[in-house]
mmCIF file of C-alpha atoms in Angstrom:
data_model
loop_
_atom_site.group_PDB
_atom_site.id
_atom_site.type_symbol
_atom_site.label_atom_id
_atom_site.label_comp_id
_atom_site.label_asym_id
_atom_site.label_seq_id
_atom_site.Cartn_x
_atom_site.Cartn_y
_atom_site.Cartn_z
ATOM 1 C CA MET P 135 -126.492 -162.594 -44.785
ATOM 2 C CA ASN P 136 -127.470 -159.380 -43.098
ATOM 3 C CA GLU P 137 -130.800 -160.444 -41.720
ATOM 4 C CA PRO P 138 -131.758 -158.188 -38.857
ATOM 5 C CA ALA P 139 -133.601 -161.068 -37.239
ATOM 6 C CA GLU P 140 -130.429 -163.083 -36.909
ATOM 7 C CA PRO P 141 -129.922 -164.045 -33.286
ATOM 8 C CA ARG P 142 -127.279 -162.053 -31.550
ATOM 9 C CA PHE P 143 -125.353 -165.100 -30.495
ATOM 10 C CA GLY P 144 -124.960 -166.417 -34.016
ATOM 11 C CA GLN P 145 -123.753 -163.082 -35.244
ATOM 12 C CA HIS P 146 -121.373 -162.907 -32.346
ATOM 13 C CA LEU P 147 -119.980 -166.316 -33.168
ATOM 14 C CA ARG P 148 -119.592 -165.474 -36.832
ATOM 15 C CA HIS P 149 -117.484 -162.477 -35.935
ATOM 16 C CA GLN P 150 -115.390 -164.550 -33.580
ATOM 17 C CA VAL P 151 -114.570 -167.336 -36.011
ATOM 18 C CA PRO P 152 -111.535 -165.676 -37.646
ATOM 19 C CA LEU P 153 -110.141 -164.864 -34.210
ATOM 20 C CA LEU P 154 -110.717 -168.434 -33.042
ATOM 21 C CA LEU P 155 -108.966 -169.835 -36.107
ATOM 22 C CA TRP P 156 -106.052 -167.483 -35.637
ATOM 23 C CA LEU P 157 -105.675 -168.456 -31.964
ATOM 24 C CA VAL P 158 -105.712 -172.147 -32.841
ATOM 25 C CA VAL P 159 -103.065 -171.564 -35.504
ATOM 26 C CA VAL P 160 -100.896 -169.614 -33.065
ATOM 27 C CA TRP P 161 -101.240 -172.337 -30.445
ATOM 28 C CA ASN P 162 -100.154 -174.984 -32.922
ATOM 29 C CA LEU P 163 -97.276 -172.894 -34.195
ATOM 30 C CA LEU P 164 -96.106 -172.379 -30.640
ATOM 31 C CA TRP P 165 -96.038 -176.110 -30.054
ATOM 32 C CA GLY P 166 -94.203 -176.462 -33.312
ATOM 33 C CA THR P 167 -95.508 -179.896 -34.127
ATOM 34 C CA TRP P 168 -98.762 -181.052 -35.551
ATOM 35 C CA SER P 169 -100.909 -183.446 -33.572
ATOM 36 C CA TRP P 170 -104.567 -183.897 -32.806
ATOM 37 C CA ALA P 171 -103.893 -183.212 -29.156
ATOM 38 C CA ASN P 172 -102.457 -179.831 -30.059
ATOM 39 C CA LEU P 173 -105.391 -179.056 -32.286
ATOM 40 C CA LEU P 174 -107.962 -179.968 -29.646
ATOM 41 C CA SER P 175 -106.194 -178.208 -26.806
ATOM 42 C CA GLY P 176 -105.780 -175.233 -29.130
ATOM 43 C CA ILE P 177 -109.514 -175.096 -29.706
ATOM 44 C CA VAL P 178 -110.161 -175.291 -25.973
ATOM 45 C CA VAL P 179 -107.669 -172.519 -25.253
ATOM 46 C CA ALA P 180 -109.027 -170.351 -28.078
ATOM 47 C CA LEU P 181 -112.577 -170.727 -26.817
ATOM 48 C CA ALA P 182 -111.493 -169.938 -23.280
ATOM 49 C CA VAL P 183 -109.611 -166.851 -24.414
ATOM 50 C CA THR P 184 -112.461 -165.518 -26.527
ATOM 51 C CA LEU P 185 -115.040 -166.177 -23.835
ATOM 52 C CA LEU P 186 -113.030 -164.883 -20.893
ATOM 53 C CA LEU P 187 -111.501 -161.911 -22.682
ATOM 54 C CA PRO P 188 -114.123 -160.817 -25.189
ATOM 55 C CA LEU P 189 -113.137 -158.230 -27.788
ATOM 56 C CA PRO P 190 -115.447 -155.900 -29.630
ATOM 57 C CA PRO P 191 -116.414 -157.434 -32.957
ATOM 58 C CA VAL P 192 -114.724 -156.210 -36.102
ATOM 59 C CA VAL P 193 -117.557 -154.856 -38.182
ATOM 60 C CA GLY P 194 -117.546 -154.714 -41.924
ATOM 61 C CA GLY P 195 -115.502 -157.785 -42.461
ATOM 62 C CA ALA P 196 -113.129 -158.241 -45.324
ATOM 63 C CA ARG P 197 -112.883 -160.043 -48.571
ATOM 64 C CA LEU P 198 -109.665 -161.346 -49.927
ATOM 65 C CA HIS P 199 -108.735 -160.654 -53.503
ATOM 66 C CA PRO P 200 -105.816 -163.027 -53.985
ATOM 67 C CA GLY P 201 -104.110 -161.262 -56.875
ATOM 68 C CA ALA P 202 -104.328 -157.842 -55.305
ATOM 69 C CA ALA P 203 -103.302 -159.287 -51.947
ATOM 70 C CA VAL P 204 -100.124 -160.689 -53.476
ATOM 71 C CA VAL P 205 -99.394 -157.297 -55.031
ATOM 72 C CA PHE P 206 -99.961 -155.660 -51.661
ATOM 73 C CA LEU P 207 -97.800 -158.144 -49.776
ATOM 74 C CA VAL P 208 -94.911 -158.001 -52.233
ATOM 75 C CA THR P 209 -94.974 -154.198 -52.314
ATOM 76 C CA PHE P 210 -95.230 -154.146 -48.541
ATOM 77 C CA LEU P 211 -92.213 -156.412 -48.079
ATOM 78 C CA GLY P 212 -90.256 -154.351 -50.601
ATOM 79 C CA ASP P 213 -91.216 -151.177 -48.773
ATOM 80 C CA LEU P 214 -90.274 -152.738 -45.458
ATOM 81 C CA VAL P 215 -86.776 -153.575 -46.659
ATOM 82 C CA ARG P 216 -86.342 -150.213 -48.382
ATOM 83 C CA SER P 217 -87.604 -148.359 -45.347
ATOM 84 C CA GLY P 218 -85.388 -150.242 -42.906
ATOM 85 C CA ALA P 219 -82.339 -149.627 -45.047
ATOM 86 C CA LEU P 220 -83.239 -145.984 -45.640
ATOM 87 C CA VAL P 221 -83.820 -145.125 -42.000
ATOM 88 C CA ALA P 222 -80.683 -147.014 -41.025
ATOM 89 C CA TRP P 223 -78.742 -144.949 -43.548
ATOM 90 C CA GLN P 224 -80.337 -141.706 -42.380
ATOM 91 C CA THR P 225 -79.249 -142.659 -38.898
ATOM 92 C CA VAL P 226 -75.614 -143.294 -39.624
ATOM 93 C CA ARG P 227 -74.915 -140.761 -42.368
ATOM 94 C CA PRO P 228 -72.983 -137.770 -41.114
ATOM 95 C CA ARG P 229 -75.548 -135.157 -42.058
ATOM 96 C CA GLY P 230 -78.342 -136.955 -40.266
ATOM 97 C CA ILE P 231 -81.826 -135.655 -40.908
ATOM 98 C CA ALA P 232 -82.846 -132.098 -41.622
ATOM 99 C CA HIS P 233 -86.536 -131.373 -41.269
ATOM 100 C CA SER P 234 -89.474 -133.493 -40.300
ATOM 101 C CA ALA P 235 -93.094 -132.764 -41.008
ATOM 102 C CA ILE P 236 -96.519 -133.625 -39.707
ATOM 103 C CA LEU P 237 -99.004 -134.108 -42.506
ATOM 104 C CA ARG P 238 -102.694 -134.705 -42.664
ATOM 105 C CA VAL P 239 -103.971 -136.910 -45.430
ATOM 106 C CA GLN P 240 -107.582 -137.337 -46.431
ATOM 107 C CA LEU P 241 -108.466 -140.975 -46.938
ATOM 108 C CA ARG P 242 -111.323 -142.496 -48.864
ATOM 109 C CA THR P 243 -111.634 -145.743 -46.956
ATOM 110 C CA ASP P 244 -114.333 -146.049 -44.339
ATOM 111 C CA SER P 245 -113.780 -149.404 -42.723
ATOM 112 C CA ASP P 246 -112.157 -150.024 -39.365
ATOM 113 C CA LEU P 247 -110.369 -153.120 -40.505
ATOM 114 C CA LEU P 248 -108.960 -151.599 -43.673
ATOM 115 C CA LEU P 249 -107.866 -148.495 -41.823
ATOM 116 C CA THR P 250 -106.027 -150.670 -39.334
ATOM 117 C CA VAL P 251 -104.196 -152.574 -42.046
ATOM 118 C CA LEU P 252 -103.432 -149.319 -43.817
ATOM 119 C CA THR P 253 -102.102 -147.689 -40.671
ATOM 120 C CA GLU P 254 -99.825 -150.612 -39.942
ATOM 121 C CA ALA P 255 -98.570 -150.636 -43.499
ATOM 122 C CA ILE P 256 -97.918 -146.899 -43.536
ATOM 123 C CA SER P 257 -95.997 -147.050 -40.294
ATOM 124 C CA LEU P 258 -93.620 -149.534 -41.840
ATOM 125 C CA VAL P 259 -93.081 -147.917 -45.232
ATOM 126 C CA PRO P 260 -90.338 -145.391 -45.836
ATOM 127 C CA GLY P 261 -90.384 -142.164 -43.958
ATOM 128 C CA SER P 262 -93.808 -142.060 -42.399
ATOM 129 C CA MET P 263 -95.381 -142.941 -39.102
ATOM 130 C CA VAL P 264 -99.000 -142.495 -38.104
ATOM 131 C CA ILE P 265 -99.597 -140.177 -35.169
ATOM 132 C CA ASP P 266 -103.319 -139.749 -35.234
ATOM 133 C CA LEU P 267 -106.381 -140.934 -37.047
ATOM 134 C CA ASP P 268 -109.530 -138.868 -37.166
ATOM 135 C CA ARG P 269 -112.057 -141.603 -37.700
ATOM 136 C CA GLU P 270 -115.008 -139.313 -38.423
ATOM 137 C CA ARG P 271 -113.265 -137.275 -41.061
ATOM 138 C CA ARG P 272 -111.160 -140.166 -42.277
ATOM 139 C CA GLU P 273 -108.055 -138.143 -41.842
ATOM 140 C CA LEU P 274 -104.688 -139.546 -41.083
ATOM 141 C CA ALA P 275 -102.006 -137.499 -39.373
ATOM 142 C CA LEU P 276 -98.543 -138.766 -40.018
ATOM 143 C CA HIS P 277 -95.061 -137.811 -39.090
ATOM 144 C CA VAL P 278 -92.524 -137.827 -41.882
ATOM 145 C CA LEU P 279 -88.956 -138.364 -40.803
ATOM 146 C CA HIS P 280 -87.079 -136.475 -43.471
ATOM 147 C CA VAL P 281 -88.387 -133.831 -45.856
ATOM 148 C CA ASP P 282 -86.496 -131.286 -47.864
ATOM 149 C CA ASP P 283 -89.294 -129.262 -49.419
ATOM 150 C CA GLU P 284 -92.947 -129.168 -50.423
ATOM 151 C CA ARG P 285 -92.404 -131.658 -53.203
ATOM 152 C CA ASP P 286 -91.445 -134.301 -50.659
ATOM 153 C CA LEU P 287 -94.728 -133.656 -48.877
ATOM 154 C CA ASP P 288 -96.720 -134.157 -52.042
ATOM 155 C CA ARG P 289 -94.791 -137.295 -52.788
ATOM 156 C CA GLN P 290 -95.572 -138.586 -49.314
ATOM 157 C CA ARG P 291 -99.286 -137.868 -49.735
ATOM 158 C CA ALA P 292 -99.296 -139.647 -53.055
ATOM 159 C CA SER P 293 -97.565 -142.635 -51.515
ATOM 160 C CA VAL P 294 -100.181 -142.843 -48.762
ATOM 161 C CA HIS P 295 -102.938 -142.817 -51.353
ATOM 162 C CA ALA P 296 -101.155 -145.494 -53.349
ATOM 163 C CA THR P 297 -100.835 -147.667 -50.250
ATOM 164 C CA GLU P 298 -104.481 -147.074 -49.451
ATOM 165 C CA GLU P 299 -105.450 -148.185 -52.910
ATOM 166 C CA ARG P 300 -103.390 -151.368 -52.662
ATOM 167 C CA VAL P 301 -104.847 -152.229 -49.246
ATOM 168 C CA VAL P 302 -108.419 -151.648 -50.373
ATOM 169 C CA ARG P 303 -107.979 -153.585 -53.583
ATOM 170 C CA ALA P 304 -106.531 -156.470 -51.618
ATOM 171 C CA PHE P 305 -108.973 -156.667 -48.726
ATOM 172 C CA GLY P 306 -111.853 -154.318 -49.399
ATOM 173 C CA SER P 307 -115.448 -154.999 -50.284
ATOM 174 C CA ALA P 308 -116.951 -153.848 -53.573
ATOM 175 C CA GLU P 309 -118.204 -150.620 -51.993
ATOM 176 C CA ASP P 310 -114.791 -149.878 -50.569
ATOM 177 C CA ILE P 311 -113.226 -150.326 -53.961
ATOM 178 C CA ALA P 312 -115.901 -148.179 -55.574
ATOM 179 C CA ARG P 313 -115.198 -145.493 -53.023
ATOM 180 C CA LEU P 314 -111.627 -145.321 -54.273
ATOM 181 C CA ARG P 315 -112.936 -143.685 -57.400
ATOM 182 C CA GLU P 316 -114.242 -140.727 -55.483
ATOM 183 C CA ARG P 317 -112.167 -137.712 -56.292
ATOM 184 C CA PRO P 318 -108.608 -138.321 -55.207
ATOM 185 C CA MET P 319 -108.148 -135.484 -52.791
ATOM 186 C CA ALA P 320 -104.712 -133.996 -52.648
ATOM 187 C CA ARG P 321 -105.413 -131.998 -49.531
ATOM 188 C CA PRO P 322 -108.036 -132.149 -46.824
ATOM 189 C CA ALA P 323 -110.754 -129.614 -47.477
ATOM 190 C CA GLY P 324 -110.369 -126.288 -45.725
ATOM 191 C CA THR P 325 -106.731 -126.757 -44.878
ATOM 192 C CA PRO P 326 -104.572 -124.730 -47.205
ATOM 193 C CA GLY P 327 -100.977 -125.814 -47.371
ATOM 194 C CA ARG P 328 -98.873 -123.893 -44.979
ATOM 195 C CA THR P 329 -95.323 -123.679 -43.927
ATOM 196 C CA SER P 330 -94.595 -122.631 -40.432
ATOM 197 C CA MET R 1317 -74.528 -181.969 -49.579
ATOM 198 C CA SER R 1318 -71.850 -180.284 -47.525
ATOM 199 C CA ASP R 1319 -71.693 -177.571 -50.181
ATOM 200 C CA LEU R 1320 -75.342 -176.933 -49.618
ATOM 201 C CA HIS R 1321 -74.740 -176.796 -45.891
ATOM 202 C CA ALA R 1322 -71.926 -174.330 -46.318
ATOM 203 C CA LEU R 1323 -74.099 -172.181 -48.538
ATOM 204 C CA ALA R 1324 -76.968 -172.252 -46.055
ATOM 205 C CA ASP R 1325 -74.589 -171.353 -43.265
ATOM 206 C CA THR R 1326 -73.220 -168.442 -45.242
ATOM 207 C CA VAL R 1327 -76.688 -167.115 -45.979
ATOM 208 C CA ALA R 1328 -77.627 -167.504 -42.332
ATOM 209 C CA VAL R 1329 -74.517 -165.674 -41.169
ATOM 210 C CA VAL R 1330 -75.129 -162.839 -43.612
ATOM 211 C CA CYS R 1331 -78.730 -162.515 -42.434
ATOM 212 C CA LEU R 1332 -77.756 -162.571 -38.776
ATOM 213 C CA LEU R 1333 -74.992 -159.994 -39.232
ATOM 214 C CA LEU R 1334 -77.141 -157.678 -41.346
ATOM 215 C CA GLY R 1335 -79.958 -157.972 -38.827
ATOM 216 C CA SER R 1336 -77.664 -157.164 -35.920
ATOM 217 C CA LEU R 1337 -76.288 -154.198 -37.833
ATOM 218 C CA LEU R 1338 -79.790 -152.866 -38.429
ATOM 219 C CA CYS R 1339 -80.659 -153.266 -34.767
ATOM 220 C CA LEU R 1340 -77.469 -151.369 -33.962
ATOM 221 C CA THR R 1341 -78.522 -148.484 -36.189
ATOM 222 C CA ALA R 1342 -81.888 -148.500 -34.441
ATOM 223 C CA GLY R 1343 -80.079 -147.983 -31.149
ATOM 224 C CA LEU R 1344 -77.854 -145.362 -32.731
ATOM 225 C CA GLY R 1345 -80.926 -143.550 -34.021
ATOM 226 C CA LEU R 1346 -82.304 -143.317 -30.511
ATOM 227 C CA VAL R 1347 -79.175 -141.425 -29.541
ATOM 228 C CA ARG R 1348 -78.719 -139.300 -32.623
ATOM 229 C CA PHE R 1349 -82.229 -138.197 -33.504
ATOM 230 C CA PRO R 1350 -83.476 -134.990 -31.920
ATOM 231 C CA ASP R 1351 -86.919 -135.793 -30.503
ATOM 232 C CA VAL R 1352 -89.357 -138.533 -29.615
ATOM 233 C CA LEU R 1353 -91.149 -138.621 -32.954
ATOM 234 C CA THR R 1354 -88.001 -139.052 -35.006
ATOM 235 C CA ARG R 1355 -86.615 -141.550 -32.530
ATOM 236 C CA MET R 1356 -89.685 -143.674 -32.990
ATOM 237 C CA HIS R 1357 -88.844 -143.998 -36.670
ATOM 238 C CA ALA R 1358 -85.467 -145.400 -35.723
ATOM 239 C CA GLY R 1359 -87.100 -147.645 -33.150
ATOM 240 C CA THR R 1360 -89.504 -149.222 -35.617
ATOM 241 C CA LYS R 1361 -88.196 -149.561 -39.125
ATOM 242 C CA PRO R 1362 -84.589 -150.694 -38.995
ATOM 243 C CA GLN R 1363 -85.385 -152.605 -35.863
ATOM 244 C CA VAL R 1364 -88.279 -154.568 -37.396
ATOM 245 C CA LEU R 1365 -86.244 -155.353 -40.478
ATOM 246 C CA GLY R 1366 -83.343 -156.344 -38.245
ATOM 247 C CA VAL R 1367 -85.475 -158.724 -36.238
ATOM 248 C CA LEU R 1368 -86.917 -160.211 -39.431
ATOM 249 C CA LEU R 1369 -83.443 -160.833 -40.837
ATOM 250 C CA ILE R 1370 -82.297 -162.403 -37.578
ATOM 251 C CA MET R 1371 -85.372 -164.654 -37.655
ATOM 252 C CA VAL R 1372 -84.594 -165.701 -41.223
ATOM 253 C CA GLY R 1373 -80.990 -166.387 -40.294
ATOM 254 C CA GLY R 1374 -82.069 -168.345 -37.254
ATOM 255 C CA ALA R 1375 -84.583 -170.360 -39.249
ATOM 256 C CA ILE R 1376 -81.945 -171.342 -41.798
ATOM 257 C CA ARG R 1377 -79.377 -172.220 -39.173
ATOM 258 C CA LEU R 1378 -81.631 -174.068 -36.741
ATOM 259 C CA GLN R 1379 -83.131 -176.418 -39.335
ATOM 260 C CA GLY R 1380 -86.253 -177.898 -37.944
ATOM 261 C CA TRP R 1381 -89.791 -176.884 -38.528
ATOM 262 C CA SER R 1382 -90.716 -176.426 -34.917
ATOM 263 C CA ALA R 1383 -88.176 -173.631 -34.508
ATOM 264 C CA THR R 1384 -89.156 -172.122 -37.847
ATOM 265 C CA TRP R 1385 -92.797 -171.804 -36.851
ATOM 266 C CA MET R 1386 -91.854 -170.121 -33.637
ATOM 267 C CA LEU R 1387 -89.591 -167.657 -35.436
ATOM 268 C CA LEU R 1388 -92.337 -166.971 -37.949
ATOM 269 C CA LEU R 1389 -94.674 -166.089 -35.104
ATOM 270 C CA VAL R 1390 -92.086 -163.769 -33.591
ATOM 271 C CA ALA R 1391 -91.731 -162.038 -36.955
ATOM 272 C CA VAL R 1392 -95.469 -161.644 -37.458
ATOM 273 C CA PHE R 1393 -96.060 -160.275 -33.998
ATOM 274 C CA GLN R 1394 -93.115 -157.957 -34.330
ATOM 275 C CA MET R 1395 -94.608 -156.491 -37.490
ATOM 276 C CA MET R 1396 -98.011 -156.163 -35.880
ATOM 277 C CA THR R 1397 -96.961 -154.646 -32.578
ATOM 278 C CA ALA R 1398 -94.033 -152.371 -33.384
ATOM 279 C CA PRO R 1399 -96.079 -149.820 -35.349
ATOM 280 C CA VAL R 1400 -98.789 -149.828 -32.697
ATOM 281 C CA SER R 1401 -96.462 -149.131 -29.802
ATOM 282 C CA ALA R 1402 -94.563 -146.522 -31.807
ATOM 283 C CA HIS R 1403 -97.858 -144.891 -32.668
ATOM 284 C CA MET R 1404 -99.005 -144.814 -29.049
ATOM 285 C CA ILE R 1405 -95.755 -143.281 -27.859
ATOM 286 C CA SER R 1406 -95.705 -140.697 -30.658
ATOM 287 C CA ARG R 1407 -99.267 -139.737 -29.944
ATOM 288 C CA VAL R 1408 -98.601 -139.148 -26.288
ATOM 289 C CA ALA R 1409 -95.377 -137.331 -27.087
ATOM 290 C CA TYR R 1410 -97.162 -135.049 -29.512
ATOM 291 C CA ARG R 1411 -99.823 -134.157 -27.010
ATOM 292 C CA ARG R 1412 -97.292 -133.628 -24.285
ATOM 293 C CA ARG R 1413 -95.375 -131.297 -26.582
ATOM 294 C CA HIS R 1414 -92.233 -133.380 -26.602
ATOM 295 C CA VAL R 1415 -91.764 -132.229 -30.163
ATOM 296 C CA ARG R 1416 -89.029 -130.088 -31.581
ATOM 297 C CA ARG R 1417 -91.245 -127.699 -33.492
ATOM 298 C CA ASP R 1418 -88.318 -125.783 -34.875
ATOM 299 C CA LEU R 1419 -87.382 -128.882 -36.833
ATOM 300 C CA LEU R 1420 -90.807 -129.325 -38.385
ATOM 301 C CA LEU R 1421 -91.264 -128.075 -41.916
ATOM 302 C CA VAL R 1422 -95.046 -128.340 -41.654
ATOM 303 C CA ASP R 1423 -97.368 -129.202 -38.821
ATOM 304 C CA GLU R 1424 -100.822 -129.706 -40.209
ATOM 305 C CA LEU R 1425 -102.080 -131.222 -36.987
ATOM 306 C CA GLY R 1426 -101.220 -128.132 -35.019
ATOM 307 C CA ALA R 1427 -103.155 -125.014 -34.097
ATOM 308 C CA GLY R 1428 -105.618 -123.431 -36.442
ATOM 309 C CA HIS R 1429 -106.635 -126.511 -38.329
ATOM 310 C CA ARG R 1430 -109.433 -127.466 -36.069
ATOM 311 C CA GLU R 1431 -112.164 -124.981 -35.438
ATOM 312 C CA ALA R 1432 -112.149 -123.589 -31.949
ATOM 313 C CA GLY R 1433 -115.087 -124.731 -29.936
ATOM 314 C CA THR R 1434 -115.561 -128.018 -31.713
ATOM 315 C CA PRO R 1435 -115.342 -130.679 -29.075
ATOM 316 C CA HIS R 1436 -112.560 -132.975 -30.055
ATOM 317 C CA GLY R 1437 -111.476 -135.693 -27.718
ATOM 318 C CA ASP R 1438 -108.408 -136.135 -29.825
ATOM 319 C CA GLU R 1439 -107.147 -132.626 -29.654
ATOM 320 C CA PRO R 1440 -103.519 -132.190 -28.653
ATOM 321 C CA ALA R 1441 -103.523 -130.796 -25.152
ATOM 322 C CA ASP R 1442 -102.340 -127.319 -26.016
ATOM 323 C CA ALA R 1443 -101.085 -127.052 -29.543
ATOM 324 C CA ALA R 1444 -101.727 -123.293 -29.646
ATOM 325 C CA THR R 1445 -99.317 -122.363 -26.892
ATOM 326 C CA ALA R 1446 -96.741 -124.923 -27.666
ATOM 327 C CA ARG R 1447 -93.556 -122.918 -27.498
ATOM 328 C CA GLY R 1448 -91.726 -124.595 -24.704
ATOM 329 C CA ALA R 1449 -93.898 -123.248 -21.923
ATOM 330 C CA ARG R 1450 -94.495 -126.253 -19.799
ATOM 331 C CA GLY R 1451 -96.457 -124.911 -16.906
ATOM 332 C CA PRO R 1452 -98.424 -127.133 -14.584
ATOM 333 C CA ALA R 1453 -101.489 -126.448 -16.722
ATOM 334 C CA GLY R 1454 -100.018 -128.595 -19.475
ATOM 335 C CA TYR R 1455 -99.752 -131.538 -17.209
ATOM 336 C CA GLY R 1456 -102.560 -133.258 -15.461
ATOM 337 C CA GLN R 1457 -105.256 -132.190 -17.832
ATOM 338 C CA GLY R 1458 -106.232 -133.867 -21.056
ATOM 339 C CA SER R 1459 -106.780 -137.480 -20.331
ATOM 340 C CA LEU R 1460 -105.281 -139.850 -22.861
ATOM 341 C CA GLY R 1461 -107.321 -142.358 -24.681
#
């Protein structure tokens, strides 16, 4: 699979296939009806888009673990609803929000694709939004809408790690999953907790 | 049959109303929250959920697969793009110091956490001197991206 002698074009194509499929699906969904004409024109459009507007390939790839993916999706949808309702309530309640916080969380994942999924998921779960991602150190900086005290911060960190674990178990490769068992770090090294 | 229709209509109406309400709170949040970062929370979460509910309501009411597919696409793209745009805006806002630091309990991204002298393309423009001084030095430098 990972032969170094593999021609560049073939590798390129292999990376593009998921994107091509996705574009064809979108094209067909936009037309709303199924027909061979739609399928063929979709393929033409997808090829044109990928050739005219090339994107950098997504390295690493992903595997799908169906059971874990269902767990992830269901939890994600639950979180989405909870988070929407919670933020809506925090908006309208008379006392509003008190303090926010910007946290840094050390991650264990080292794959662009997984980090992207994770970041999207975290931005939509209750309370948190990603501000910055230090790719080299695998550190995520996130803004938390409402915190009362240090315990809320710890809870937020734990929830990020839980989300990370669900994402990796759903879409990660064996190495990614193995990496989860590295020590679960509560705090990034060299950054003592501080209140300012 | 008509019972079923009435039920579907009721569900659709509930979804549409709830969705509109959530979008309203998103707008309200933009007014009530103190700074850009908190406003982005309001602009993403209730709003995405609101749009999703409106899509569900629309799909039930419109009856017809072609509309449903389209609404599904809207929902998917909404979920994919809203966090990204919110992230981009927050990132810029943080670097441009449009942050109410007095309302932050902790700022672990701020000064002191990154060693001085380490080249970091991602460094906030001037986290060390962030107390409201917005001289011309803060602007213009520090290219984004």
